[in-house]
Amino acid sequence: MKPIIDAGWHHFVKVAELGSISGAAVAADVPQSVVSRHIAQLERDAGSRLFRRTGRGVVLTELGQQLYPRIKRLIAESESFADEVRASRGVPVGDVRLGLLPSTVQSLAGPLYQRVLKQLPRVRLHLTEGSSAQLQEMLDQGRLDLSLLLRDGGEAGADEPVLMEGALCLVVASSDPLAGRQEIRFEEVARLPLVLPGEPHPLRERLSSLARKLGVTLQIAAEANSIRLQHEIAASAAGYAITSLSIAAHDRKRLVALKIVEPVLARAVVLAVARHRPHTLATREIQGLLLSMAPDILWKDDAA
């Protein structure tokens, strides 16, 4: 069936997202002149400019900023409607955008793709990796349909099924004297040179709040906003990371995880659904696959 939203508005959204007409043309695989012509026509129809040129590309004007979220929503709804029409015979079709946490990528991405290719051949799965805060923001903005997220201390919502529960750990170099232990008290952790995400960050705030409650001060040796970077610094014995139990297979000779106790810092991996995007047959099928696959895979690989 033909698109409900004119192609020009699709180009408008892509230019707004990329801040570049040439970039939008590359993404859409059309000549730049086509995108420019569509934008010019939209501006003639609107009677006002939608973009303002800068030294680095283009930015939305005030009118463009007002239109962007509405057009984005209409495009999502029209795509969902078209998918539902095609899926009326009970065959899931269309795009599903899923966010994965870094600790789940290695164990979950490959098996999930295999299942989708085999069981849902008309579903196009798009995976995005990011921190829980990044994925939450993308979910809230409607840029993802589904996402795995972290929830601390049993804070999962009623509509967020828990895929697995675990606890935060201190990650140390295998050569470190602490590597022979299985547990470590939080007060001991607070005295160590820590590698933590920069502020603001939910984990940083959680640890700082607990430290204040216990009357101790965190010793921040370095800031790094990805688990990979934190683990690399820990492996070099330059500091100690606080992450989930999951350690990549190729790092298990270099790193050891000690469970943090007194208190135990509970953490859960949940599956969240976008509130501002249609929940289609395709997204429901992917959700079902994740609910059936993820718990066994994540428990097996200690990927909380």
XYZ file of N, CA and C in Angstrom, residues 22-169:
444
model
N 22.623 16.709 3.054
C 23.410 15.688 2.357
C 23.385 14.377 3.120
N 23.454 14.445 4.441
C 23.394 13.226 5.254
C 22.059 12.528 5.112
N 20.974 13.310 5.057
C 19.645 12.723 4.882
C 19.522 12.059 3.519
N 20.138 12.665 2.509
C 20.101 12.080 1.163
C 20.826 10.742 1.136
N 21.974 10.683 1.797
C 22.725 9.418 1.860
C 21.904 8.362 2.589
N 21.286 8.745 3.715
C 20.497 7.792 4.496
C 19.297 7.274 3.702
N 18.711 8.132 2.877
C 17.537 7.735 2.098
C 17.909 7.137 0.748
N 19.206 7.200 0.415
C 19.711 6.673 -0.859
C 19.032 7.359 -2.045
N 18.983 8.693 -1.966
C 18.438 9.491 -3.066
C 19.396 10.659 -3.309
N 19.348 11.291 -4.498
C 20.190 12.466 -4.741
C 19.873 13.598 -3.766
N 20.884 14.377 -3.432
C 20.683 15.496 -2.508
C 19.661 16.483 -3.051
N 19.616 16.623 -4.366
C 18.679 17.563 -4.981
C 17.226 17.183 -4.703
N 16.969 15.877 -4.585
C 15.611 15.414 -4.298
C 15.183 15.867 -2.900
N 16.085 15.684 -1.925
C 15.779 16.107 -0.552
C 15.595 17.620 -0.497
N 16.492 18.366 -1.143
C 16.392 19.831 -1.145
C 15.082 20.282 -1.773
N 14.682 19.638 -2.859
C 13.450 20.011 -3.533
C 12.226 19.753 -2.654
N 12.234 18.613 -1.954
C 11.121 18.297 -1.058
C 11.035 19.300 0.092
N 12.177 19.636 0.675
C 12.183 20.591 1.792
C 11.693 21.952 1.314
N 12.146 22.376 0.127
C 11.720 23.667 -0.415
C 10.212 23.686 -0.643
N 9.654 22.587 -1.129
C 8.217 22.521 -1.361
C 7.448 22.589 -0.042
N 7.937 21.872 0.967
C 7.286 21.915 2.281
C 7.299 23.334 2.841
N 8.409 24.044 2.652
C 8.507 25.410 3.164
C 7.580 26.350 2.391
N 7.423 26.123 1.084
C 6.474 26.937 0.316
C 5.048 26.681 0.802
N 4.729 25.412 1.023
C 3.383 25.076 1.504
C 3.123 25.671 2.890
N 4.164 25.662 3.756
C 4.011 26.174 5.125
C 4.050 27.698 5.174
N 4.614 28.316 4.119
C 4.742 29.768 4.102
C 5.807 30.288 5.034
N 6.739 29.404 5.431
C 7.792 29.810 6.359
C 8.925 28.800 6.281
N 10.096 29.221 6.730
C 11.249 28.323 6.724
C 11.113 27.274 7.816
N 11.538 26.062 7.497
C 11.542 24.969 8.471
C 12.932 24.712 9.027
N 13.967 25.133 8.275
C 15.349 24.934 8.701
C 16.128 26.229 8.563
N 17.111 26.370 9.415
C 18.033 27.505 9.348
C 19.444 26.964 9.154
N 20.151 27.484 8.188
C 21.501 27.008 7.902
C 22.495 27.535 8.938
N 23.453 26.667 9.306
C 24.540 27.046 10.205
C 25.856 26.642 9.540
N 26.939 26.938 10.188
C 28.240 26.564 9.629
C 28.449 25.070 9.571
N 27.658 24.313 10.329
C 27.845 22.861 10.385
C 26.700 22.084 9.740
N 25.734 22.775 9.161
C 24.605 22.071 8.570
C 23.335 22.888 8.709
N 22.259 22.255 9.169
C 20.993 22.960 9.340
C 20.383 22.609 10.690
N 19.601 23.524 11.233
C 18.859 23.289 12.471
C 17.419 23.716 12.246
N 16.521 23.166 13.024
C 15.108 23.497 12.896
C 14.829 24.934 13.336
N 13.956 25.595 12.582
C 13.443 26.884 13.037
C 12.387 26.633 14.120
N 11.829 27.702 14.653
C 10.796 27.542 15.682
C 9.605 26.757 15.140
N 9.199 27.059 13.889
C 8.096 26.311 13.275
C 8.494 24.851 13.081
N 9.715 24.637 12.625
C 10.192 23.267 12.431
C 10.178 22.477 13.728
N 10.578 23.121 14.818
C 10.584 22.451 16.124
C 9.174 22.084 16.562
N 8.195 22.922 16.219
C 6.802 22.626 16.568
C 6.265 21.448 15.754
N 6.667 21.378 14.492
C 6.147 20.340 13.608
C 6.827 18.996 13.796
N 8.120 19.014 14.142
C 8.917 17.776 14.160
C 8.291 16.651 14.978
N 7.949 16.848 16.271
C 7.395 15.723 17.042
C 6.063 15.224 16.500
N 5.258 16.130 15.943
C 3.957 15.719 15.404
C 4.138 14.887 14.139
N 5.031 15.327 13.258
C 5.284 14.581 12.027
C 5.922 13.233 12.349
N 6.833 13.233 13.310
C 7.485 11.979 13.717
C 6.437 10.984 14.203
N 5.508 11.464 14.998
C 4.456 10.596 15.526
C 3.542 10.098 14.409
N 3.187 10.982 13.481
C 2.323 10.588 12.372
C 2.986 9.541 11.486
N 4.287 9.689 11.257
C 5.009 8.717 10.440
C 5.011 7.358 11.126
N 5.276 7.369 12.432
C 5.279 6.104 13.173
C 3.914 5.439 13.125
N 2.855 6.235 13.261
C 1.509 5.681 13.238
C 1.148 5.154 11.856
N 1.574 5.869 10.811
C 1.259 5.418 9.460
C 2.005 4.141 9.115
N 3.271 4.048 9.552
C 4.031 2.824 9.312
C 3.408 1.657 10.059
N 2.983 1.925 11.295
C 2.348 0.874 12.081
C 1.041 0.426 11.439
N 0.264 1.408 10.934
C -1.000 1.078 10.277
C -0.763 0.214 9.039
N 0.241 0.590 8.243
C 0.548 -0.179 7.045
C 0.977 -1.597 7.412
N 1.787 -1.710 8.469
C 2.218 -3.041 8.914
C 1.036 -3.873 9.392
N 0.118 -3.232 10.129
C -1.031 -3.967 10.646
C -1.938 -4.440 9.510
N -2.064 -3.610 8.467
C -2.863 -4.031 7.316
C -2.241 -5.254 6.663
N -0.915 -5.203 6.486
C -0.230 -6.343 5.869
C -0.254 -7.560 6.779
N -0.340 -7.305 8.105
C -0.327 -8.413 9.056
C -1.719 -8.924 9.384
N -2.744 -8.400 8.682
C -4.107 -8.776 9.010
C -4.372 -10.263 8.799
N -3.533 -10.892 8.006
C -3.675 -12.334 7.801
C -2.930 -13.120 8.878
N -2.461 -12.437 9.909
C -1.813 -13.127 11.017
C -0.326 -13.317 10.845
N 0.278 -12.646 9.852
C 1.721 -12.763 9.622
C 2.388 -11.474 10.092
N 3.235 -11.518 11.119
C 3.883 -10.292 11.599
C 4.856 -9.740 10.555
N 4.764 -8.444 10.299
C 5.646 -7.785 9.346
C 6.036 -6.420 9.897
N 7.110 -5.865 9.357
C 7.492 -4.507 9.704
C 8.766 -4.422 10.518
N 9.101 -3.195 10.898
C 10.331 -2.900 11.631
C 10.082 -2.927 13.133
N 11.035 -3.493 13.851
C 11.005 -3.466 15.313
C 12.367 -2.980 15.790
N 12.354 -1.924 16.570
C 13.589 -1.325 17.077
C 13.757 -1.703 18.550
N 14.846 -2.426 18.818
C 15.077 -2.988 20.153
C 16.392 -2.481 20.726
N 16.367 -2.060 21.980
C 17.574 -1.624 22.666
C 18.120 -2.724 23.562
N 19.441 -2.931 23.500
C 20.108 -3.936 24.324
C 21.169 -3.284 25.201
N 21.260 -3.736 26.426
C 22.314 -3.292 27.331
C 23.646 -3.917 26.911
N 24.769 -3.231 27.133
C 26.065 -3.793 26.733
C 26.317 -5.186 27.302
N 25.870 -5.429 28.535
C 26.127 -6.722 29.171
C 25.302 -7.852 28.583
N 24.311 -7.510 27.741
C 23.453 -8.546 27.159
C 23.735 -8.794 25.685
N 24.519 -7.934 25.067
C 24.730 -8.023 23.615
C 25.367 -9.342 23.216
N 26.461 -9.704 23.877
C 27.203 -10.887 23.470
C 26.367 -12.158 23.569
N 25.560 -12.265 24.607
C 24.812 -13.500 24.818
C 23.476 -13.526 24.086
N 22.875 -12.351 23.833
C 21.500 -12.323 23.354
C 21.348 -11.943 21.886
N 22.200 -11.057 21.376
C 21.988 -10.510 20.031
C 21.984 -11.602 18.961
N 22.986 -12.453 18.952
C 23.077 -13.496 17.931
C 21.917 -14.478 17.971
N 21.650 -15.111 19.120
C 20.523 -16.053 19.201
C 19.180 -15.421 18.848
N 18.970 -14.165 19.249
C 17.701 -13.514 18.939
C 17.554 -13.312 17.435
N 18.599 -12.838 16.782
C 18.555 -12.640 15.340
C 18.273 -13.958 14.620
N 18.901 -15.023 15.070
C 18.673 -16.328 14.446
C 17.212 -16.737 14.554
N 16.622 -16.536 15.727
C 15.218 -16.904 15.926
C 14.297 -16.039 15.059
N 14.603 -14.746 14.960
C 13.775 -13.853 14.156
C 13.839 -14.243 12.687
N 15.037 -14.512 12.178
C 15.192 -14.907 10.777
C 14.424 -16.191 10.476
N 14.413 -17.099 11.433
C 13.769 -18.393 11.224
C 12.255 -18.328 11.417
N 11.812 -17.642 12.464
C 10.400 -17.663 12.826
C 9.606 -16.461 12.320
N 10.294 -15.327 12.116
C 9.600 -14.087 11.720
C 10.312 -13.465 10.523
N 10.324 -14.131 9.389
C 11.128 -13.687 8.248
C 10.728 -12.337 7.678
N 9.508 -11.873 7.957
C 9.072 -10.583 7.422
C 9.212 -9.445 8.433
N 9.817 -9.747 9.567
C 10.091 -8.719 10.566
C 11.541 -8.267 10.423
N 11.748 -6.965 10.370
C 13.096 -6.396 10.268
C 13.499 -5.894 11.658
N 14.453 -6.565 12.258
C 14.878 -6.238 13.621
C 16.068 -5.293 13.582
N 15.929 -4.147 14.272
C 17.003 -3.159 14.357
C 17.480 -3.097 15.810
N 18.741 -3.403 16.048
C 19.269 -3.431 17.409
C 20.101 -2.182 17.689
N 19.957 -1.664 18.895
C 20.742 -0.527 19.367
C 21.344 -0.883 20.713
N 22.633 -0.634 20.879
C 23.307 -0.876 22.158
C 23.509 0.442 22.880
N 23.273 0.465 24.173
C 23.488 1.679 24.927
C 23.331 1.445 26.412
N 23.696 2.444 27.189
C 23.500 2.362 28.632
C 22.013 2.408 28.923
N 21.636 2.021 30.134
C 20.223 2.025 30.501
C 19.636 3.428 30.379
N 20.392 4.448 30.780
C 19.895 5.825 30.698
C 19.700 6.247 29.245
N 20.633 5.881 28.369
C 20.505 6.224 26.957
C 19.301 5.530 26.326
N 19.146 4.243 26.635
C 18.041 3.482 26.058
C 16.694 3.975 26.588
N 16.642 4.351 27.864
C 15.407 4.893 28.430
C 15.006 6.172 27.707
N 15.972 7.024 27.439
C 15.688 8.273 26.730
C 15.167 7.998 25.319
N 15.800 7.051 24.618
C 15.364 6.709 23.266
C 13.964 6.103 23.279
N 13.673 5.307 24.303
C 12.347 4.710 24.431
C 11.299 5.802 24.671
N 11.619 6.762 25.540
C 10.699 7.851 25.847
C 10.447 8.734 24.621
N 11.470 8.855 23.772
C 11.351 9.690 22.578
C 10.681 8.959 21.421
N 10.382 7.675 21.611
C 9.761 6.907 20.539
C 10.735 6.432 19.488
N 12.037 6.435 19.804
C 13.039 5.975 18.841
C 13.286 4.475 18.968
N 12.735 3.856 20.001
C 12.788 2.407 20.179
C 11.374 1.901 20.444
N 11.115 0.661 20.046
C 9.841 0.021 20.353
C 9.905 -0.741 21.668
N 11.029 -1.400 21.892
C 11.255 -2.218 23.077
C 12.684 -1.998 23.546
N 12.942 -2.221 24.813
C 14.320 -2.120 25.278
C 14.514 -2.874 26.583
N 15.673 -3.473 26.722
C 16.110 -3.998 28.006
C 16.655 -2.827 28.804
N 16.243 -2.721 30.062
C 16.672 -1.627 30.918
C 17.076 -2.175 32.278
N 17.849 -1.403 33.000
C 18.235 -1.762 34.365
C 17.316 -1.050 35.347
N 16.900 -1.771 36.361
C 16.104 -1.186 37.435
C 16.760 -1.563 38.761
N 17.030 -0.550 39.558
C 17.717 -0.771 40.831
C 16.732 -0.984 41.968
N 17.094 -1.874 42.858
C 16.351 -2.037 44.099
C 14.895 -2.400 43.945
N 14.552 -3.237 42.968
C 13.163 -3.667 42.809
C 12.227 -2.591 42.328
N 12.741 -1.627 41.509
C 11.921 -0.505 41.061
C 11.223 -0.777 39.728
N 11.159 -2.011 39.270
C 10.526 -2.320 37.992
C 9.050 -1.962 38.030
N 8.555 -1.380 36.923
C 7.156 -1.021 36.838
C 6.279 -2.245 36.667
N 4.986 -2.054 36.870
C 4.045 -3.175 36.777
C 4.001 -3.757 35.376
N 4.295 -2.917 34.370
C 4.257 -3.378 32.981
C 5.653 -3.676 32.440
N 6.627 -3.883 33.335
C 7.994 -4.186 32.935
C 8.390 -5.559 33.476
N 8.187 -6.629 32.719
C 8.565 -7.953 33.208
C 10.059 -8.041 33.485
N 10.398 -8.653 34.607
C 11.803 -8.824 34.996
C 12.370 -10.058 34.301
N 13.427 -9.859 33.542
C 14.074 -10.968 32.841
C 15.055 -11.685 33.752
N 15.705 -10.933 34.609
C 16.561 -11.563 35.617
C 16.921 -10.545 36.685
N 17.298 -11.055 37.840
C 17.712 -10.213 38.959
C 19.121 -10.599 39.379
N 19.870 -9.623 39.796
C 21.238 -9.874 40.232
C 21.671 -8.804 41.221
N 22.964 -8.577 41.309
C 23.493 -7.592 42.246
C 24.732 -6.951 41.648
N 25.032 -5.735 42.110
C 26.235 -5.050 41.655
C 27.477 -5.704 42.264
N 28.552 -5.640 41.494
C 29.811 -6.257 41.924
C 30.962 -5.269 41.774
